[in-house]
PDB file of C-alpha atoms in Angstrom:
ATOM      1  CA  MET B 294      46.581-108.121   8.448  1.00 85.00           C
ATOM      2  CA  VAL B 295      48.229-105.447   8.501  1.00 92.00           C
ATOM      3  CA  TYR B 296      50.042-104.574  10.770  1.00 96.00           C
ATOM      4  CA  HIS B 297      51.299-100.190  11.452  1.00 98.00           C
ATOM      5  CA  ILE B 298      55.033-100.409  12.834  1.00 98.00           C
ATOM      6  CA  ILE B 299      55.679 -96.505  14.572  1.00 98.00           C
ATOM      7  CA  TYR B 300      58.960 -95.893  13.963  1.00 96.00           C
ATOM      8  CA  ASN B 301      61.123 -93.616  15.741  1.00 95.00           C
ATOM      9  CA  PRO B 302      64.522 -92.868  14.702  1.00 94.00           C
ATOM     10  CA  VAL B 303      65.182 -90.651  17.320  1.00 90.00           C
ATOM     11  CA  ALA B 304      64.911 -92.817  19.792  1.00 89.00           C
ATOM     12  CA  GLY B 305      67.401 -94.024  21.947  1.00 83.00           C
ATOM     13  CA  HIS B 306      69.780 -91.914  20.556  1.00 81.00           C
ATOM     14  CA  GLY B 307      70.515 -94.618  17.553  1.00 85.00           C
ATOM     15  CA  LEU B 308      69.295 -97.635  18.796  1.00 90.00           C
ATOM     16  CA  SER B 309      65.399 -97.901  16.925  1.00 92.00           C
ATOM     17  CA  THR B 310      67.160 -96.978  14.075  1.00 94.00           C
ATOM     18  CA  LYS B 311      69.644 -99.787  14.238  1.00 94.00           C
ATOM     19  CA  ASN B 312      67.163-102.144  15.644  1.00 95.00           C
ATOM     20  CA  TRP B 313      64.391-101.249  12.904  1.00 96.00           C
ATOM     21  CA  MET B 314      67.451-101.890  10.010  1.00 96.00           C
ATOM     22  CA  LEU B 315      67.694-105.696  11.727  1.00 96.00           C
ATOM     23  CA  ILE B 316      63.845-106.478  11.661  1.00 96.00           C
ATOM     24  CA  ARG B 317      62.699-104.372   8.289  1.00 96.00           C
ATOM     25  CA  GLU B 318      65.651-107.323   6.779  1.00 95.00           C
ATOM     26  CA  PHE B 319      64.143-110.201   8.842  1.00 96.00           C
ATOM     27  CA  LEU B 320      60.448-109.232   7.791  1.00 95.00           C
ATOM     28  CA  LYS B 321      61.660-109.934   4.067  1.00 93.00           C
ATOM     29  CA  ASN B 322      61.969-113.369   4.835  1.00 91.00           C
ATOM     30  CA  ILE B 323      58.150-114.079   6.266  1.00 93.00           C
ATOM     31  CA  ASP B 324      54.991-113.588   5.639  1.00 90.00           C
ATOM     32  CA  PHE B 325      54.709-110.182   7.330  1.00 91.00           C
ATOM     33  CA  LYS B 326      52.033-106.912   6.217  1.00 94.00           C
ATOM     34  CA  TYR B 327      52.880-103.991   7.119  1.00 96.00           C
ATOM     35  CA  GLU B 328      52.434-100.420   6.766  1.00 96.00           C
ATOM     36  CA  LEU B 329      55.686 -97.739   8.976  1.00 97.00           C
ATOM     37  CA  HIS B 330      54.729 -94.633   9.658  1.00 98.00           C
ATOM     38  CA  GLU B 331      58.045 -92.662  10.501  1.00 97.00           C
ATOM     39  CA  THR B 332      58.340 -90.160  13.029  1.00 97.00           C
ATOM     40  CA  LYS B 333      58.915 -86.783  12.186  1.00 96.00           C
ATOM     41  CA  SER B 334      58.963 -84.509  16.144  1.00 95.00           C
ATOM     42  CA  GLU B 335      57.788 -84.624  19.654  1.00 93.00           C
ATOM     43  CA  GLY B 336      54.101 -85.710  19.815  1.00 95.00           C
ATOM     44  CA  HIS B 337      53.363 -87.448  16.011  1.00 98.00           C
ATOM     45  CA  ALA B 338      53.425 -90.747  16.805  1.00 98.00           C
ATOM     46  CA  GLU B 339      50.263 -89.246  18.816  1.00 98.00           C
ATOM     47  CA  VAL B 340      49.200 -87.587  16.092  1.00 98.00           C
ATOM     48  CA  ILE B 341      49.899 -90.489  13.519  1.00 98.00           C
ATOM     49  CA  THR B 342      48.119 -93.435  16.310  1.00 98.00           C
ATOM     50  CA  ARG B 343      45.249 -91.246  16.817  1.00 98.00           C
ATOM     51  CA  PHE B 344      44.892 -91.273  12.972  1.00 97.00           C
ATOM     52  CA  LEU B 345      45.696 -95.211  12.602  1.00 97.00           C
ATOM     53  CA  THR B 346      42.880 -95.246  15.823  1.00 97.00           C
ATOM     54  CA  SER B 347      40.031 -92.649  14.445  1.00 95.00           C
ATOM     55  CA  LYS B 348      38.168 -95.250  13.078  1.00 87.00           C
ATOM     56  CA  THR B 349      36.521 -98.435  13.633  1.00 82.00           C
ATOM     57  CA  ASN B 350      37.978-101.113  12.452  1.00 90.00           C
ATOM     58  CA  GLN B 351      40.873-103.612  13.995  1.00 95.00           C
ATOM     59  CA  ILE B 352      44.000-102.612  13.947  1.00 97.00           C
ATOM     60  CA  THR B 353      47.189-103.677  15.736  1.00 97.00           C
ATOM     61  CA  ILE B 354      50.238-101.584  15.899  1.00 98.00           C
ATOM     62  CA  ILE B 355      53.830-101.780  17.456  1.00 98.00           C
ATOM     63  CA  CYS B 356      55.212 -99.193  19.118  1.00 98.00           C
ATOM     64  CA  LEU B 357      59.073 -98.774  17.389  1.00 96.00           C
ATOM     65  CA  GLY B 358      60.549 -96.781  20.183  1.00 94.00           C
ATOM     66  CA  GLY B 359      61.173 -96.264  23.716  1.00 93.00           C
ATOM     67  CA  ASP B 360      59.004 -94.867  26.883  1.00 94.00           C
ATOM     68  CA  GLY B 361      58.967 -91.517  25.734  1.00 93.00           C
ATOM     69  CA  THR B 362      56.979 -92.631  22.220  1.00 96.00           C
ATOM     70  CA  LEU B 363      55.101 -95.641  23.900  1.00 97.00           C
ATOM     71  CA  SER B 364      53.097 -92.268  25.574  1.00 97.00           C
ATOM     72  CA  GLU B 365      52.603 -91.119  23.202  1.00 97.00           C
ATOM     73  CA  VAL B 366      50.870 -93.422  21.134  1.00 98.00           C
ATOM     74  CA  VAL B 367      49.267 -94.694  24.296  1.00 98.00           C
ATOM     75  CA  ASN B 368      47.590 -91.252  24.617  1.00 98.00           C
ATOM     76  CA  GLY B 369      46.744 -91.133  20.897  1.00 98.00           C
ATOM     77  CA  ILE B 370      44.420 -93.942  21.160  1.00 98.00           C
ATOM     78  CA  GLU B 371      41.512 -94.033  20.703  1.00 96.00           C
ATOM     79  CA  HIS B 372      38.033 -97.334  19.903  1.00 96.00           C
ATOM     80  CA  PHE B 373      40.420 -99.375  22.974  1.00 96.00           C
ATOM     81  CA  GLU B 374      38.002-102.647  22.353  1.00 96.00           C
ATOM     82  CA  ASN B 375      39.453-101.799  18.395  1.00 97.00           C
ATOM     83  CA  VAL B 376      43.725-101.800  19.021  1.00 98.00           C
ATOM     84  CA  THR B 377      46.057-103.835  19.833  1.00 98.00           C
ATOM     85  CA  LEU B 378      49.332-102.626  20.524  1.00 98.00           C
ATOM     86  CA  GLY B 379      53.127-104.109  20.348  1.00 97.00           C
ATOM     87  CA  CYS B 380      55.740-102.397  21.747  1.00 97.00           C
ATOM     88  CA  VAL B 381      59.749-102.465  20.500  1.00 97.00           C
ATOM     89  CA  PRO B 382      61.908-101.684  23.525  1.00 95.00           C
ATOM     90  CA  CYS B 383      64.535 -98.814  21.601  1.00 93.00           C
ATOM     91  CA  GLY B 384      65.033 -96.741  23.896  1.00 88.00           C
ATOM     92  CA  SER B 385      67.493 -95.309  26.515  1.00 81.00           C
ATOM     93  CA  GLY B 386      65.831 -96.660  29.472  1.00 82.00           C
ATOM     94  CA  ASN B 387      63.041 -99.449  28.178  1.00 91.00           C
ATOM     95  CA  ASP B 388      61.498 -98.559  32.317  1.00 94.00           C
ATOM     96  CA  PHE B 389      57.686 -99.730  30.300  1.00 96.00           C
ATOM     97  CA  ALA B 390      59.439-103.058  29.108  1.00 94.00           C
ATOM     98  CA  LEU B 391      60.907-104.924  32.419  1.00 92.00           C
ATOM     99  CA  ALA B 392      57.456-105.161  33.962  1.00 94.00           C
ATOM    100  CA  THR B 393      55.868-107.130  30.299  1.00 95.00           C
ATOM    101  CA  LYS B 394      57.535-110.523  29.024  1.00 93.00           C
ATOM    102  CA  ILE B 395      59.020-108.363  25.987  1.00 95.00           C
ATOM    103  CA  PRO B 396      61.948-109.762  25.036  1.00 93.00           C
ATOM    104  CA  LEU B 397      64.769-106.185  25.793  1.00 88.00           C
ATOM    105  CA  HIS B 398      67.827-106.707  24.474  1.00 89.00           C
ATOM    106  CA  ASP B 399      66.947-108.038  21.083  1.00 95.00           C
ATOM    107  CA  PRO B 400      64.360-107.303  19.302  1.00 96.00           C
ATOM    108  CA  ILE B 401      64.301-109.283  16.264  1.00 97.00           C
ATOM    109  CA  ALA B 402      62.878-112.066  19.787  1.00 97.00           C
ATOM    110  CA  ALA B 403      60.925-109.092  20.347  1.00 97.00           C
ATOM    111  CA  ILE B 404      59.359-108.663  16.925  1.00 97.00           C
ATOM    112  CA  LYS B 405      58.845-112.479  17.294  1.00 96.00           C
ATOM    113  CA  PHE B 406      57.333-112.729  20.408  1.00 97.00           C
ATOM    114  CA  ILE B 407      54.593-109.719  19.161  1.00 96.00           C
ATOM    115  CA  ILE B 408      53.780-112.098  16.259  1.00 94.00           C
ATOM    116  CA  THR B 409      52.902-115.273  17.879  1.00 95.00           C
ATOM    117  CA  ASN B 410      51.422-113.729  21.580  1.00 96.00           C
ATOM    118  CA  THR B 411      48.354-113.071  21.587  1.00 95.00           C
ATOM    119  CA  SER B 412      47.246-109.880  23.750  1.00 97.00           C
ATOM    120  CA  ARG B 413      46.423-109.046  27.723  1.00 97.00           C
ATOM    121  CA  GLN B 414      44.669-106.537  29.269  1.00 98.00           C
ATOM    122  CA  ILE B 415      46.985-103.884  31.528  1.00 98.00           C
ATOM    123  CA  ASN B 416      46.219-101.013  32.721  1.00 98.00           C
ATOM    124  CA  PHE B 417      47.501 -97.182  32.833  1.00 98.00           C
ATOM    125  CA  ILE B 418      46.899 -94.118  34.743  1.00 98.00           C
ATOM    126  CA  ASP B 419      44.731 -90.845  34.465  1.00 98.00           C
ATOM    127  CA  ILE B 420      47.241 -88.071  35.073  1.00 97.00           C
ATOM    128  CA  ASN B 421      45.387 -84.698  34.784  1.00 97.00           C
ATOM    129  CA  GLY B 422      43.175 -85.657  31.411  1.00 95.00           C
ATOM    130  CA  LYS B 423      47.197 -87.207  30.346  1.00 97.00           C
ATOM    131  CA  ARG B 424      47.938 -91.175  30.092  1.00 98.00           C
ATOM    132  CA  CYS B 425      51.077 -92.405  31.663  1.00 98.00           C
ATOM    133  CA  ILE B 426      51.087 -95.928  30.952  1.00 97.00           C
ATOM    134  CA  ASN B 427      54.606 -95.762  33.209  1.00 98.00           C
ATOM    135  CA  VAL B 428      55.734 -94.333  35.719  1.00 97.00           C
ATOM    136  CA  CYS B 429      54.872 -90.332  36.858  1.00 97.00           C
ATOM    137  CA  GLY B 430      56.614 -88.606  39.656  1.00 95.00           C
ATOM    138  CA  PHE B 431      58.349 -85.889  41.104  1.00 94.00           C
ATOM    139  CA  GLY B 432      61.493 -85.841  43.823  1.00 94.00           C
ATOM    140  CA  LEU B 433      64.932 -86.472  43.039  1.00 92.00           C
ATOM    141  CA  ASP B 434      64.049 -88.016  39.921  1.00 90.00           C
ATOM    142  CA  THR B 435      61.991 -85.188  37.888  1.00 93.00           C
ATOM    143  CA  GLU B 436      65.432 -82.852  38.960  1.00 93.00           C
ATOM    144  CA  VAL B 437      67.948 -84.863  37.663  1.00 90.00           C
ATOM    145  CA  LEU B 438      65.720 -85.779  34.311  1.00 88.00           C
ATOM    146  CA  LYS B 439      65.775 -82.226  34.100  1.00 89.00           C
ATOM    147  CA  LEU B 440      69.685 -81.762  34.436  1.00 90.00           C
ATOM    148  CA  TYR B 441      70.364 -85.025  31.895  1.00 85.00           C
ATOM    149  CA  TYR B 442      67.809 -83.513  29.335  1.00 84.00           C
ATOM    150  CA  LYS B 443      70.711 -80.034  29.572  1.00 86.00           C
ATOM    151  CA  MET B 444      73.959 -82.071  29.354  1.00 84.00           C
ATOM    152  CA  LYS B 445      75.120 -83.359  25.569  1.00 78.00           C
ATOM    153  CA  GLY B 446      78.098 -84.590  23.983  1.00 73.00           C
ATOM    154  CA  ILE B 447      77.469 -87.754  26.684  1.00 74.00           C
ATOM    155  CA  PRO B 448      76.224 -91.342  26.182  1.00 69.00           C
ATOM    156  CA  ASN B 449      72.954 -91.960  27.702  1.00 69.00           C
ATOM    157  CA  LYS B 450      73.598 -93.980  30.579  1.00 69.00           C
ATOM    158  CA  MET B 451      76.680 -92.200  31.660  1.00 78.00           C
ATOM    159  CA  ARG B 452      75.053 -89.119  31.157  1.00 80.00           C
ATOM    160  CA  TYR B 453      72.129 -90.809  33.205  1.00 79.00           C
ATOM    161  CA  ASN B 454      73.828 -91.233  36.098  1.00 80.00           C
ATOM    162  CA  LEU B 455      76.665 -88.828  36.564  1.00 87.00           C
ATOM    163  CA  ALA B 456      72.994 -86.525  36.645  1.00 88.00           C
ATOM    164  CA  THR B 457      71.674 -88.498  39.505  1.00 85.00           C
ATOM    165  CA  ILE B 458      75.166 -88.138  41.189  1.00 85.00           C
ATOM    166  CA  ILE B 459      75.394 -84.659  41.377  1.00 90.00           C
ATOM    167  CA  LYS B 460      71.526 -84.407  42.339  1.00 90.00           C
ATOM    168  CA  THR B 461      71.930 -86.579  44.953  1.00 86.00           C
ATOM    169  CA  LEU B 462      75.005 -84.738  46.208  1.00 86.00           C
ATOM    170  CA  PHE B 463      72.970 -81.642  46.668  1.00 88.00           C
ATOM    171  CA  PHE B 464      69.318 -83.275  46.636  1.00 88.00           C
ATOM    172  CA  LYS B 465      66.541 -80.883  48.623  1.00 89.00           C
ATOM    173  CA  TRP B 466      63.524 -82.088  49.832  1.00 95.00           C
ATOM    174  CA  HIS B 467      60.288 -81.531  48.811  1.00 93.00           C
ATOM    175  CA  ASN B 468      56.832 -81.045  50.171  1.00 94.00           C
ATOM    176  CA  SER B 469      53.703 -82.234  49.488  1.00 96.00           C
ATOM    177  CA  GLU B 470      50.510 -82.533  50.280  1.00 97.00           C
ATOM    178  CA  VAL B 471      48.879 -86.220  49.946  1.00 98.00           C
ATOM    179  CA  ARG B 472      45.377 -87.746  49.744  1.00 98.00           C
ATOM    180  CA  VAL B 473      44.747 -91.678  48.797  1.00 98.00           C
ATOM    181  CA  ASP B 474      41.707 -93.395  47.736  1.00 98.00           C
ATOM    182  CA  GLY B 475      39.441 -89.392  48.848  1.00 97.00           C
ATOM    183  CA  GLY B 476      40.940 -90.035  51.856  1.00 97.00           C
ATOM    184  CA  PRO B 477      42.592 -87.558  54.685  1.00 98.00           C
ATOM    185  CA  TRP B 478      45.146 -84.815  53.512  1.00 98.00           C
ATOM    186  CA  THR B 479      48.859 -85.816  54.615  1.00 97.00           C
ATOM    187  CA  THR B 480      51.623 -83.123  54.490  1.00 97.00           C
ATOM    188  CA  LEU B 481      55.251 -85.572  53.225  1.00 96.00           C
ATOM    189  CA  THR B 482      58.993 -84.650  52.648  1.00 96.00           C
ATOM    190  CA  THR B 483      60.262 -86.373  50.538  1.00 96.00           C
ATOM    191  CA  LEU B 484      62.759 -87.391  49.012  1.00 94.00           C
ATOM    192  CA  MET B 485      60.614 -88.387  46.279  1.00 93.00           C
ATOM    193  CA  LEU B 486      57.694 -90.054  45.040  1.00 95.00           C
ATOM    194  CA  THR B 487      56.577 -92.130  43.109  1.00 97.00           C
ATOM    195  CA  ILE B 488      52.824 -93.647  41.430  1.00 98.00           C
ATOM    196  CA  GLY B 489      53.780 -96.782  38.947  1.00 97.00           C
ATOM    197  CA  ASN B 490      51.738 -98.525  37.124  1.00 98.00           C
ATOM    198  CA  GLY B 491      54.794-100.142  35.872  1.00 97.00           C
ATOM    199  CA  MET B 492      57.737-101.129  37.904  1.00 95.00           C
ATOM    200  CA  ALA B 493      61.035 -99.034  36.869  1.00 94.00           C
ATOM    201  CA  ILE B 494      62.540 -95.643  36.385  1.00 92.00           C
ATOM    202  CA  GLY B 495      65.752 -94.126  35.399  1.00 84.00           C
ATOM    203  CA  GLY B 496      66.510 -97.346  33.449  1.00 83.00           C
ATOM    204  CA  GLY B 497      65.593-100.175  36.005  1.00 87.00           C
ATOM    205  CA  ILE B 498      65.234 -98.287  39.135  1.00 89.00           C
ATOM    206  CA  LYS B 499      62.607-100.599  40.193  1.00 93.00           C
ATOM    207  CA  MET B 500      61.250 -97.700  43.054  1.00 94.00           C
ATOM    208  CA  CYS B 501      58.072 -99.255  42.446  1.00 96.00           C
ATOM    209  CA  PRO B 502      59.214-103.616  42.565  1.00 94.00           C
ATOM    210  CA  LEU B 503      55.683-104.338  43.519  1.00 95.00           C
ATOM    211  CA  ALA B 504      53.716-102.979  40.904  1.00 97.00           C
ATOM    212  CA  LYS B 505      51.938-104.964  38.040  1.00 97.00           C
ATOM    213  CA  ILE B 506      50.293-103.301  35.300  1.00 98.00           C
ATOM    214  CA  ASP B 507      47.690-105.957  34.571  1.00 97.00           C
ATOM    215  CA  ASP B 508      46.423-105.839  38.523  1.00 97.00           C
ATOM    216  CA  ASP B 509      43.912-102.970  38.517  1.00 98.00           C
ATOM    217  CA  TYR B 510      46.375-101.554  41.096  1.00 98.00           C
ATOM    218  CA  LEU B 511      49.097 -98.098  41.285  1.00 98.00           C
ATOM    219  CA  ASP B 512      51.724 -98.935  42.835  1.00 98.00           C
ATOM    220  CA  PHE B 513      52.677 -95.479  45.296  1.00 98.00           C
ATOM    221  CA  THR B 514      55.952 -94.705  47.075  1.00 97.00           C
ATOM    222  CA  CYS B 515      57.474 -92.769  48.433  1.00 96.00           C
ATOM    223  CA  ILE B 516      60.984 -91.916  49.899  1.00 96.00           C
ATOM    224  CA  ASN B 517      59.920 -90.313  53.466  1.00 96.00           C
ATOM    225  CA  LYS B 518      62.322 -87.228  54.418  1.00 95.00           C
ATOM    226  CA  PHE B 519      66.005 -89.620  56.124  1.00 95.00           C
ATOM    227  CA  PRO B 520      68.771 -88.351  57.772  1.00 94.00           C
ATOM    228  CA  ARG B 521      71.751 -86.649  54.686  1.00 90.00           C
ATOM    229  CA  ILE B 522      74.525 -88.776  55.574  1.00 92.00           C
ATOM    230  CA  LYS B 523      72.374 -92.204  54.320  1.00 92.00           C
ATOM    231  CA  VAL B 524      71.329 -90.569  51.004  1.00 89.00           C
ATOM    232  CA  MET B 525      74.508 -92.968  48.906  1.00 87.00           C
ATOM    233  CA  TRP B 526      73.258 -95.542  50.776  1.00 91.00           C
ATOM    234  CA  ALA B 527      69.563 -94.857  50.182  1.00 89.00           C
ATOM    235  CA  LEU B 528      70.185 -94.171  46.509  1.00 84.00           C
ATOM    236  CA  LYS B 529      72.586 -97.178  45.896  1.00 87.00           C
ATOM    237  CA  LYS B 530      69.336 -99.496  47.799  1.00 89.00           C
ATOM    238  CA  ALA B 531      67.209 -98.317  45.451  1.00 85.00           C
ATOM    239  CA  MET B 532      68.645 -98.692  41.830  1.00 82.00           C
ATOM    240  CA  ASP B 533      69.726-102.528  43.700  1.00 88.00           C
ATOM    241  CA  GLY B 534      65.963-102.897  43.745  1.00 89.00           C
ATOM    242  CA  LYS B 535      65.194-103.207  47.097  1.00 94.00           C
ATOM    243  CA  VAL B 536      63.984 -99.304  48.302  1.00 94.00           C
ATOM    244  CA  LEU B 537      61.099-100.992  49.940  1.00 95.00           C
ATOM    245  CA  LYS B 538      63.929-102.566  52.236  1.00 94.00           C
ATOM    246  CA  LEU B 539      64.396 -98.681  53.817  1.00 95.00           C
ATOM    247  CA  ARG B 540      62.960 -97.971  56.798  1.00 94.00           C
ATOM    248  CA  PHE B 541      61.673 -94.443  55.995  1.00 95.00           C
ATOM    249  CA  ALA B 542      60.070 -95.524  52.705  1.00 96.00           C
ATOM    250  CA  LYS B 543      57.041 -96.390  52.068  1.00 95.00           C
ATOM    251  CA  SER B 544      54.341 -97.775  49.739  1.00 96.00           C
ATOM    252  CA  VAL B 545      50.919 -98.457  49.193  1.00 97.00           C
ATOM    253  CA  LYS B 546      48.587-100.531  46.607  1.00 98.00           C
ATOM    254  CA  CYS B 547      45.335 -97.613  45.898  1.00 98.00           C
ATOM    255  CA  LYS B 548      43.255 -96.588  42.618  1.00 98.00           C
ATOM    256  CA  SER B 549      43.585 -92.850  43.422  1.00 98.00           C
ATOM    257  CA  LEU B 550      45.776 -89.793  44.170  1.00 97.00           C
ATOM    258  CA  GLU B 551      45.569 -86.392  44.664  1.00 98.00           C
ATOM    259  CA  ILE B 552      49.066 -84.838  45.222  1.00 97.00           C
ATOM    260  CA  LYS B 553      49.765 -81.272  45.717  1.00 97.00           C
ATOM    261  CA  ILE B 554      53.084 -79.824  44.527  1.00 94.00           C
ATOM    262  CA  PRO B 555      54.241 -76.342  45.530  1.00 90.00           C
ATOM    263  CA  ASN B 556      57.125 -76.436  42.740  1.00 90.00           C
ATOM    264  CA  LYS B 557      54.317 -76.540  39.983  1.00 94.00           C
ATOM    265  CA  THR B 558      56.991 -79.815  38.362  1.00 94.00           C
ATOM    266  CA  TYR B 559      56.480 -83.148  37.601  1.00 96.00           C
ATOM    267  CA  GLN B 560      57.854 -86.359  35.658  1.00 95.00           C
ATOM    268  CA  ARG B 561      55.677 -88.697  33.734  1.00 95.00           C
ATOM    269  CA  ASP B 562      56.938 -91.551  31.622  1.00 95.00           C
ATOM    270  CA  GLY B 563      59.681 -89.307  31.491  1.00 90.00           C
ATOM    271  CA  ILE B 564      58.079 -86.575  30.171  1.00 91.00           C
ATOM    272  CA  ILE B 565      58.405 -82.905  32.360  1.00 93.00           C
ATOM    273  CA  VAL B 566      55.527 -81.538  33.056  1.00 95.00           C
ATOM    274  CA  GLN B 567      55.714 -77.974  34.258  1.00 94.00           C
ATOM    275  CA  GLY B 568      52.784 -75.566  35.722  1.00 95.00           C
ATOM    276  CA  GLU B 569      50.549 -77.130  37.238  1.00 95.00           C
ATOM    277  CA  SER B 570      50.109 -77.553  41.084  1.00 95.00           C
ATOM    278  CA  LEU B 571      47.598 -80.626  41.797  1.00 96.00           C
ATOM    279  CA  MET B 572      47.884 -83.717  40.445  1.00 97.00           C
ATOM    280  CA  LYS B 573      44.631 -85.843  40.104  1.00 98.00           C
ATOM    281  CA  ILE B 574      45.606 -89.377  39.585  1.00 98.00           C
ATOM    282  CA  SER B 575      43.857 -92.838  38.604  1.00 98.00           C
ATOM    283  CA  LEU B 576      43.399 -95.871  37.465  1.00 97.00           C
ATOM    284  CA  ALA B 577      42.708 -95.276  33.667  1.00 97.00           C
ATOM    285  CA  LYS B 578      38.570 -96.858  33.183  1.00 95.00           C
ATOM    286  CA  GLU B 579      40.356 -98.157  29.829  1.00 96.00           C
ATOM    287  CA  LYS B 580      42.394-101.106  29.263  1.00 97.00           C
ATOM    288  CA  ILE B 581      44.958-101.320  26.583  1.00 98.00           C
ATOM    289  CA  ASN B 582      45.243-104.171  24.709  1.00 98.00           C
ATOM    290  CA  PHE B 583      48.329-104.937  24.610  1.00 98.00           C
ATOM    291  CA  ILE B 584      50.274-108.399  23.410  1.00 98.00           C
ATOM    292  CA  GLY B 585      53.112-108.408  26.331  1.00 93.00           C
TER     293      GLY B 585
END
C-alpha cells in the first residue's frame, strides 16, 4: 500500500518542516511506501485531496499540518467510504488532536501510531455547505482570531495569548437568534458561542469538554451575558477546562442548529468566514475513516 502524505510546509511557522525532516529520516529505515504532496498556498490541500480521492480506489491520506490544513483535507474528500485519514499534528494549536488518541508532541510516535493502528468512523460538521472537523462558532474567539492574524513578529502562543487578553479586556456582547434541532427560535446575548465536534479551541481551551468525535452528536456551548467584572475569572475557568462550572454557561448535545448572526462573521476550524448572516449547522451524514 502507498500512503499519500499531504504536507503543509508553513504550518506551525516551521514546526511542520521540522517534524517532516524527522519523519522522513525515520521512514528511510522501515518498509513504508509513500508519495509526498506539498501544499503551495491556502486551499491547496483541498485541491490535492479532491484529486487523490476522485477515483473509487482505496486510499490512505496522512495530513502533516495543523487544524486548518486538516480542515482543507476534509473538505476535499470524495468517496468517503474509500478514504482513510490520519494526521500528524504540526500546527499552532492542534486542537482537534486533543479529541483523538494521536500522540500530540512526538511526530515519530504519531506516524508509528498511524502505521500500526486501524481506523474508526468519526463525525464532522456541515456548516453552510462547508465541512468543519473540529469546532465553529463566533464571539470572543472570532475577535481574538481576527486580531491574532493581524499581529506579526510575535511567537504564535504569545501572540494568541496577547490577542486574548486584549480582546477580553475590551470585549463586547454578541446578539444572536438560535434554533436547536428545529425547535423554537431563542434570542441570546453571549460572550461566545461554540459548536463542537472536537472539544477545544485556541490551543487547548476546552469550550466543549464533553464532545466526542464519534458519538453522532454536536456539542453546543454558549457563555451567556454576565457581570463584566467577572470576565477574567470566567476566561480563566474556560482555559482550565471548567467552562461548564460557570452558572451562566450552557451546553447541550444536538444534531443541528440554525444561528442568525448580525455581524456576519464566524470561525470554522480557525478560519474566519465573513458575509454570512445565517449559520446552518448539522451533523454531516457522511463519516470519516480516521486513524486516531
